Amino acid sequence: MAKEAKAVEKTEVAPQPTVEKKQAVKPKQTEPEWEIKDRTYYLIGKRNPLTHIIPSKHSRRYPLLWFDEKAGKQRELRYATNQSSPLVDEQKGESTMAHIIFKEGTLFVPKQKQNLQKLLSLYHPMKGRIYSEFDKVSNAKDEIVEIEMQIEALNAAREMNVDQGEAILRVELGSKVTEMSSKEIKRDLLIFAKNNPNLFIELATDENVQLRNVAIVATETNIIKLSGDNRTFTWASNNRKLMTVPFDENPYSAMAAFFKTDEGIEVLRSIEKKLQ
């Protein structure tokens, strides 16, 4: 038998479009724009001498170098009044050297002295360690935060009861608080909140401050007694021992910690009832 030839059907496949893989383009690093303006610099910290000189040229004792990442090398710095750049390798001809002097903690550099401004703002290794540049925007933000903190502290002081206020003022004024009237406590509390809002809020939210004050007031009103060596608290009524103060620890801080224990909570409740 003759084999029947099977017809093979060929299916034509349409050519698929090739998809080109696009390589991610890395964004070019752009240098921050340099603004032509007057600039003021100030010494950091408590430095406020009549005059303070910072290095204006490279030396073995005071290296004045800037690392150029693009070139991969150190570049020497120098302040010369007759040069347009603070980078030595960009200076041409003879250079007229000058000192960089802060007077009473500040240095004002007009916009005409671009070489000095760039040295101080962009390159000088002492920026951020010895001095900083005055920034109106940054300073305004800091002032807003400070004002908001002050408002928060004053509101808290206004709503605070006398006992809480006494506890906070005792940290600052000590036993003098005992002799103050409630109006004097309220007044000094508001002044404290206004002048030192951060510390005020910290003390107001610290329960140990309140507990420590309870221990002090209880001792002053002869509800409890502290031994002469500051090592033992007892009930004043029957001399029954309450606690032993750990070595080298403030007795009232130790009592505040004791008030948080199971036994101490009962003692605290008893003291608070007697103080009412």
mmCIF file of C-alpha atoms in Angstrom:
data_model
loop_
_atom_site.group_PDB
_atom_site.id
_atom_site.type_symbol
_atom_site.label_atom_id
_atom_site.label_comp_id
_atom_site.label_asym_id
_atom_site.label_seq_id
_atom_site.Cartn_x
_atom_site.Cartn_y
_atom_site.Cartn_z
ATOM 1 C CA MET A 1 0.000 0.000 0.000
ATOM 2 C CA ALA A 2 1.220 3.293 -0.871
ATOM 3 C CA LYS A 3 1.660 5.423 2.175
ATOM 4 C CA GLU A 4 -0.466 8.444 2.059
ATOM 5 C CA ALA A 5 1.612 11.505 2.508
ATOM 6 C CA LYS A 6 0.331 13.549 5.365
ATOM 7 C CA ALA A 7 0.080 17.161 4.647
ATOM 8 C CA VAL A 8 1.982 19.120 7.228
ATOM 9 C CA GLU A 9 0.401 22.385 7.946
ATOM 10 C CA LYS A 10 2.871 25.143 8.681
ATOM 11 C CA THR A 11 1.681 27.939 10.903
ATOM 12 C CA GLU A 12 3.382 31.165 10.200
ATOM 13 C CA VAL A 13 4.242 33.154 13.314
ATOM 14 C CA ALA A 14 4.266 36.880 13.021
ATOM 15 C CA PRO A 15 7.635 38.350 13.939
ATOM 16 C CA GLN A 16 7.640 39.688 17.487
ATOM 17 C CA PRO A 17 8.770 43.226 18.023
ATOM 18 C CA THR A 18 12.028 43.429 19.889
ATOM 19 C CA VAL A 19 11.906 45.404 23.076
ATOM 20 C CA GLU A 20 14.987 47.402 23.760
ATOM 21 C CA LYS A 21 15.991 47.539 27.384
ATOM 22 C CA LYS A 22 16.463 51.076 28.443
ATOM 23 C CA GLN A 23 19.366 51.629 30.716
ATOM 24 C CA ALA A 24 18.583 53.630 33.786
ATOM 25 C CA VAL A 25 20.091 57.034 33.506
ATOM 26 C CA LYS A 26 21.704 58.127 36.704
ATOM 27 C CA PRO A 27 20.746 61.660 37.633
ATOM 28 C CA LYS A 28 23.635 64.015 37.426
ATOM 29 C CA GLN A 29 24.757 65.429 40.706
ATOM 30 C CA THR A 30 24.245 69.125 40.580
ATOM 31 C CA GLU A 31 26.164 71.423 42.826
ATOM 32 C CA PRO A 32 24.101 73.773 44.975
ATOM 33 C CA GLU A 33 23.652 77.200 43.499
ATOM 34 C CA TRP A 34 25.890 79.846 44.992
ATOM 35 C CA GLU A 35 23.989 82.965 45.962
ATOM 36 C CA ILE A 36 25.676 86.340 45.761
ATOM 37 C CA LYS A 37 24.850 88.063 49.038
ATOM 38 C CA ASP A 38 26.336 89.475 52.220
ATOM 39 C CA ARG A 39 27.168 86.775 54.764
ATOM 40 C CA THR A 40 27.780 86.709 58.509
ATOM 41 C CA TYR A 41 29.748 84.093 60.419
ATOM 42 C CA TYR A 42 29.861 83.515 64.173
ATOM 43 C CA LEU A 43 31.950 81.531 66.627
ATOM 44 C CA ILE A 44 30.304 78.401 68.028
ATOM 45 C CA GLY A 45 29.773 77.724 71.712
ATOM 46 C CA LYS A 46 30.865 80.033 74.473
ATOM 47 C CA ARG A 47 33.638 81.637 72.441
ATOM 48 C CA ASN A 48 33.152 85.396 72.432
ATOM 49 C CA PRO A 49 36.612 87.007 72.636
ATOM 50 C CA LEU A 50 37.346 90.527 71.446
ATOM 51 C CA THR A 51 39.261 89.037 68.518
ATOM 52 C CA HIS A 52 39.740 85.488 67.264
ATOM 53 C CA ILE A 53 41.883 84.573 64.244
ATOM 54 C CA ILE A 54 41.382 81.376 62.256
ATOM 55 C CA PRO A 55 43.961 80.025 59.757
ATOM 56 C CA SER A 56 43.934 81.735 56.364
ATOM 57 C CA LYS A 57 46.662 79.664 54.677
ATOM 58 C CA HIS A 58 47.975 76.121 54.758
ATOM 59 C CA SER A 59 50.766 75.264 57.188
ATOM 60 C CA ARG A 60 52.159 72.195 58.894
ATOM 61 C CA ARG A 61 50.696 73.336 62.206
ATOM 62 C CA TYR A 62 47.294 74.306 60.797
ATOM 63 C CA PRO A 63 46.568 72.265 57.642
ATOM 64 C CA LEU A 64 44.212 74.106 55.321
ATOM 65 C CA LEU A 65 43.234 71.526 52.719
ATOM 66 C CA TRP A 66 40.048 70.586 50.897
ATOM 67 C CA PHE A 67 39.493 67.139 49.378
ATOM 68 C CA ASP A 68 38.192 67.369 45.808
ATOM 69 C CA GLU A 69 36.179 64.174 45.214
ATOM 70 C CA LYS A 70 36.010 64.672 41.445
ATOM 71 C CA ALA A 71 39.767 65.065 41.107
ATOM 72 C CA GLY A 72 40.463 62.609 43.920
ATOM 73 C CA LYS A 73 43.071 64.768 45.605
ATOM 74 C CA GLN A 74 43.684 67.308 48.336
ATOM 75 C CA ARG A 75 43.720 70.942 47.253
ATOM 76 C CA GLU A 76 45.470 73.650 49.202
ATOM 77 C CA LEU A 77 43.503 76.657 50.447
ATOM 78 C CA ARG A 78 44.635 80.241 50.934
ATOM 79 C CA TYR A 79 42.899 83.575 51.460
ATOM 80 C CA ALA A 80 44.411 86.211 49.200
ATOM 81 C CA THR A 81 42.621 89.537 48.799
ATOM 82 C CA ASN A 82 43.706 89.971 45.178
ATOM 83 C CA GLN A 83 42.629 86.502 44.000
ATOM 84 C CA SER A 84 39.160 85.408 42.871
ATOM 85 C CA SER A 85 39.482 81.846 44.188
ATOM 86 C CA PRO A 86 40.498 80.465 47.590
ATOM 87 C CA LEU A 87 42.055 77.418 45.889
ATOM 88 C CA VAL A 88 45.807 77.883 45.486
ATOM 89 C CA ASP A 89 46.008 75.983 42.184
ATOM 90 C CA GLU A 90 43.520 78.450 40.679
ATOM 91 C CA GLN A 91 45.391 81.537 41.837
ATOM 92 C CA LYS A 92 47.721 83.350 39.460
ATOM 93 C CA GLY A 93 50.589 85.745 40.009
ATOM 94 C CA GLU A 94 51.535 87.262 43.331
ATOM 95 C CA SER A 95 49.086 86.904 46.194
ATOM 96 C CA THR A 96 48.281 89.490 48.836
ATOM 97 C CA MET A 97 47.672 87.585 52.058
ATOM 98 C CA ALA A 98 45.263 88.687 54.789
ATOM 99 C CA HIS A 99 44.078 87.463 58.203
ATOM 100 C CA ILE A 100 40.578 86.127 58.926
ATOM 101 C CA ILE A 101 39.542 87.865 62.141
ATOM 102 C CA PHE A 102 36.336 87.425 64.151
ATOM 103 C CA LYS A 103 35.562 90.463 66.312
ATOM 104 C CA GLU A 104 33.423 89.915 69.414
ATOM 105 C CA GLY A 105 32.473 86.497 68.084
ATOM 106 C CA THR A 106 31.262 87.520 64.608
ATOM 107 C CA LEU A 107 32.639 88.215 61.141
ATOM 108 C CA PHE A 108 30.671 90.104 58.483
ATOM 109 C CA VAL A 109 31.782 89.468 54.895
ATOM 110 C CA PRO A 110 30.206 91.674 52.193
ATOM 111 C CA LYS A 111 29.158 90.174 48.860
ATOM 112 C CA GLN A 112 32.116 91.843 47.138
ATOM 113 C CA LYS A 113 34.526 89.436 48.889
ATOM 114 C CA GLN A 114 33.443 86.269 47.121
ATOM 115 C CA ASN A 115 36.780 84.509 47.610
ATOM 116 C CA LEU A 116 36.586 84.871 51.396
ATOM 117 C CA GLN A 117 32.919 83.880 51.474
ATOM 118 C CA LYS A 118 33.570 80.702 49.494
ATOM 119 C CA LEU A 119 36.543 79.834 51.667
ATOM 120 C CA LEU A 120 34.443 80.176 54.827
ATOM 121 C CA SER A 121 31.188 78.692 53.491
ATOM 122 C CA LEU A 122 32.416 75.863 51.248
ATOM 123 C CA TYR A 123 35.980 74.843 52.006
ATOM 124 C CA HIS A 124 37.349 75.819 55.422
ATOM 125 C CA PRO A 125 37.849 72.732 57.657
ATOM 126 C CA MET A 126 36.941 74.680 60.813
ATOM 127 C CA LYS A 127 33.381 75.354 59.686
ATOM 128 C CA GLY A 128 31.023 73.511 62.012
ATOM 129 C CA ARG A 129 33.737 73.088 64.646
ATOM 130 C CA ILE A 130 34.936 76.606 65.433
ATOM 131 C CA TYR A 131 32.457 78.771 63.559
ATOM 132 C CA SER A 132 29.213 78.594 61.610
ATOM 133 C CA GLU A 133 27.363 80.666 59.032
ATOM 134 C CA PHE A 134 24.315 82.649 60.087
ATOM 135 C CA ASP A 135 21.211 81.371 58.288
ATOM 136 C CA LYS A 136 18.048 83.471 58.626
ATOM 137 C CA VAL A 137 15.723 80.632 57.552
ATOM 138 C CA SER A 138 17.297 78.108 59.929
ATOM 139 C CA ASN A 139 17.319 80.612 62.774
ATOM 140 C CA ALA A 140 13.665 81.472 62.136
ATOM 141 C CA LYS A 141 12.737 77.773 62.351
ATOM 142 C CA ASP A 142 14.629 77.446 65.636
ATOM 143 C CA GLU A 143 12.869 80.513 67.019
ATOM 144 C CA ILE A 144 9.453 79.105 66.064
ATOM 145 C CA VAL A 145 10.227 75.829 67.849
ATOM 146 C CA GLU A 146 11.419 77.749 70.905
ATOM 147 C CA ILE A 147 8.309 79.962 70.978
ATOM 148 C CA GLU A 148 5.993 76.954 70.618
ATOM 149 C CA MET A 149 7.828 75.203 73.443
ATOM 150 C CA GLN A 150 7.492 78.330 75.573
ATOM 151 C CA ILE A 151 3.733 78.514 74.920
ATOM 152 C CA GLU A 152 3.341 74.830 75.826
ATOM 153 C CA ALA A 153 5.276 75.334 79.066
ATOM 154 C CA LEU A 154 3.315 78.472 80.030
ATOM 155 C CA ASN A 155 -0.019 76.750 79.393
ATOM 156 C CA ALA A 156 1.057 73.806 81.526
ATOM 157 C CA ALA A 157 2.221 76.137 84.310
ATOM 158 C CA ARG A 158 -1.056 78.055 84.240
ATOM 159 C CA GLU A 159 -3.135 74.870 84.613
ATOM 160 C CA MET A 160 -0.848 73.303 87.224
ATOM 161 C CA ASN A 161 -1.960 73.061 90.849
ATOM 162 C CA VAL A 162 0.129 74.518 93.666
ATOM 163 C CA ASP A 163 1.459 71.158 94.890
ATOM 164 C CA GLN A 164 2.808 70.243 91.467
ATOM 165 C CA GLY A 165 4.258 73.717 91.050
ATOM 166 C CA GLU A 166 5.940 73.473 94.426
ATOM 167 C CA ALA A 167 7.557 70.178 93.438
ATOM 168 C CA ILE A 168 9.025 71.699 90.273
ATOM 169 C CA LEU A 169 10.233 74.897 91.943
ATOM 170 C CA ARG A 170 11.855 72.894 94.717
ATOM 171 C CA VAL A 171 14.299 71.522 92.138
ATOM 172 C CA GLU A 172 15.401 75.101 91.404
ATOM 173 C CA LEU A 173 14.899 76.882 94.735
ATOM 174 C CA GLY A 174 15.253 74.153 97.347
ATOM 175 C CA SER A 175 13.713 74.631 100.812
ATOM 176 C CA LYS A 176 12.939 78.286 100.053
ATOM 177 C CA VAL A 177 9.716 77.070 98.405
ATOM 178 C CA THR A 178 8.285 76.108 101.794
ATOM 179 C CA GLU A 179 8.136 79.765 102.848
ATOM 180 C CA MET A 180 6.434 80.951 99.636
ATOM 181 C CA SER A 181 2.730 81.722 99.331
ATOM 182 C CA SER A 182 0.594 80.055 96.670
ATOM 183 C CA LYS A 183 0.611 83.262 94.581
ATOM 184 C CA GLU A 184 4.399 83.482 94.797
ATOM 185 C CA ILE A 185 4.687 79.845 93.701
ATOM 186 C CA LYS A 186 2.347 80.480 90.761
ATOM 187 C CA ARG A 187 4.291 83.593 89.731
ATOM 188 C CA ASP A 188 7.717 81.958 89.942
ATOM 189 C CA LEU A 189 6.371 78.887 88.150
ATOM 190 C CA LEU A 190 5.261 80.993 85.168
ATOM 191 C CA ILE A 191 8.607 82.811 85.124
ATOM 192 C CA PHE A 192 10.459 79.484 85.220
ATOM 193 C CA ALA A 193 8.299 78.101 82.375
ATOM 194 C CA LYS A 194 8.961 81.200 80.264
ATOM 195 C CA ASN A 195 12.729 81.351 80.848
ATOM 196 C CA ASN A 196 13.466 77.619 80.658
ATOM 197 C CA PRO A 197 10.573 75.853 78.885
ATOM 198 C CA ASN A 198 12.497 72.675 78.006
ATOM 199 C CA LEU A 199 13.549 71.977 81.588
ATOM 200 C CA PHE A 200 10.101 72.919 82.890
ATOM 201 C CA ILE A 201 8.331 70.405 80.626
ATOM 202 C CA GLU A 202 10.924 67.760 81.475
ATOM 203 C CA LEU A 203 10.311 68.249 85.211
ATOM 204 C CA ALA A 204 6.534 68.483 84.781
ATOM 205 C CA THR A 205 6.418 65.070 83.089
ATOM 206 C CA ASP A 206 8.849 63.406 85.517
ATOM 207 C CA GLU A 207 6.836 61.608 88.196
ATOM 208 C CA ASN A 208 9.954 61.251 90.339
ATOM 209 C CA VAL A 209 9.945 65.037 90.846
ATOM 210 C CA GLN A 210 6.452 64.864 92.376
ATOM 211 C CA LEU A 211 7.265 61.832 94.525
ATOM 212 C CA ARG A 212 10.523 63.392 95.696
ATOM 213 C CA ASN A 213 8.612 66.497 96.762
ATOM 214 C CA VAL A 214 6.135 64.383 98.751
ATOM 215 C CA ALA A 215 9.056 62.850 100.640
ATOM 216 C CA ILE A 216 10.559 66.289 101.370
ATOM 217 C CA VAL A 217 7.261 67.833 102.508
ATOM 218 C CA ALA A 218 6.480 64.786 104.655
ATOM 219 C CA THR A 219 9.859 65.202 106.350
ATOM 220 C CA GLU A 220 9.402 68.961 106.830
ATOM 221 C CA THR A 221 5.939 68.446 108.371
ATOM 222 C CA ASN A 222 7.278 65.713 110.683
ATOM 223 C CA ILE A 223 5.211 62.897 109.193
ATOM 224 C CA ILE A 224 8.353 60.899 108.512
ATOM 225 C CA LYS A 225 11.899 61.327 109.835
ATOM 226 C CA LEU A 226 15.283 61.029 108.182
ATOM 227 C CA SER A 227 18.146 59.913 110.407
ATOM 228 C CA GLY A 228 21.136 62.178 110.996
ATOM 229 C CA ASP A 229 23.356 60.086 108.727
ATOM 230 C CA ASN A 230 20.756 60.286 105.908
ATOM 231 C CA ARG A 231 20.536 56.495 105.781
ATOM 232 C CA THR A 232 17.137 55.638 107.315
ATOM 233 C CA PHE A 233 13.537 56.845 106.997
ATOM 234 C CA THR A 234 11.105 56.148 109.860
ATOM 235 C CA TRP A 235 7.568 57.138 110.848
ATOM 236 C CA ALA A 236 7.799 60.158 113.127
ATOM 237 C CA SER A 237 4.911 58.935 115.287
ATOM 238 C CA ASN A 238 6.377 55.581 116.350
ATOM 239 C CA ASN A 239 9.914 55.461 114.886
ATOM 240 C CA ARG A 240 8.992 52.397 112.829
ATOM 241 C CA LYS A 241 11.501 51.931 110.039
ATOM 242 C CA LEU A 242 10.253 52.559 106.513
ATOM 243 C CA MET A 243 13.362 52.044 104.391
ATOM 244 C CA THR A 244 17.153 52.143 104.298
ATOM 245 C CA VAL A 245 18.707 54.558 101.828
ATOM 246 C CA PRO A 246 21.172 52.827 99.473
ATOM 247 C CA PHE A 247 24.777 53.927 99.867
ATOM 248 C CA ASP A 248 25.805 57.102 98.021
ATOM 249 C CA GLU A 249 22.243 57.919 96.894
ATOM 250 C CA ASN A 250 20.145 61.007 97.565
ATOM 251 C CA PRO A 251 17.697 60.051 100.351
ATOM 252 C CA TYR A 252 14.677 61.765 98.801
ATOM 253 C CA SER A 253 15.353 60.245 95.386
ATOM 254 C CA ALA A 254 15.599 56.866 97.103
ATOM 255 C CA MET A 255 12.278 57.465 98.870
ATOM 256 C CA ALA A 256 10.687 58.441 95.538
ATOM 257 C CA ALA A 257 11.812 55.094 94.113
ATOM 258 C CA PHE A 258 10.498 53.339 97.259
ATOM 259 C CA PHE A 259 7.044 54.883 96.716
ATOM 260 C CA LYS A 260 6.800 52.904 93.455
ATOM 261 C CA THR A 261 7.152 49.530 95.200
ATOM 262 C CA ASP A 262 4.194 47.510 96.548
ATOM 263 C CA GLU A 263 5.074 48.407 100.134
ATOM 264 C CA GLY A 264 5.913 51.991 99.233
ATOM 265 C CA ILE A 265 2.542 52.637 97.558
ATOM 266 C CA GLU A 266 0.766 52.072 100.888
ATOM 267 C CA VAL A 267 3.204 54.413 102.633
ATOM 268 C CA LEU A 268 2.635 57.057 99.944
ATOM 269 C CA ARG A 269 -1.156 56.843 100.317
ATOM 270 C CA SER A 270 -0.863 57.225 104.068
ATOM 271 C CA ILE A 271 1.425 60.264 103.728
ATOM 272 C CA GLU A 272 -0.862 61.926 101.161
ATOM 273 C CA LYS A 273 -3.867 61.523 103.497
ATOM 274 C CA LYS A 274 -1.942 63.148 106.349
ATOM 275 C CA LEU A 275 -0.836 66.018 104.111
ATOM 276 C CA GLN A 276 -4.414 66.884 103.136
#
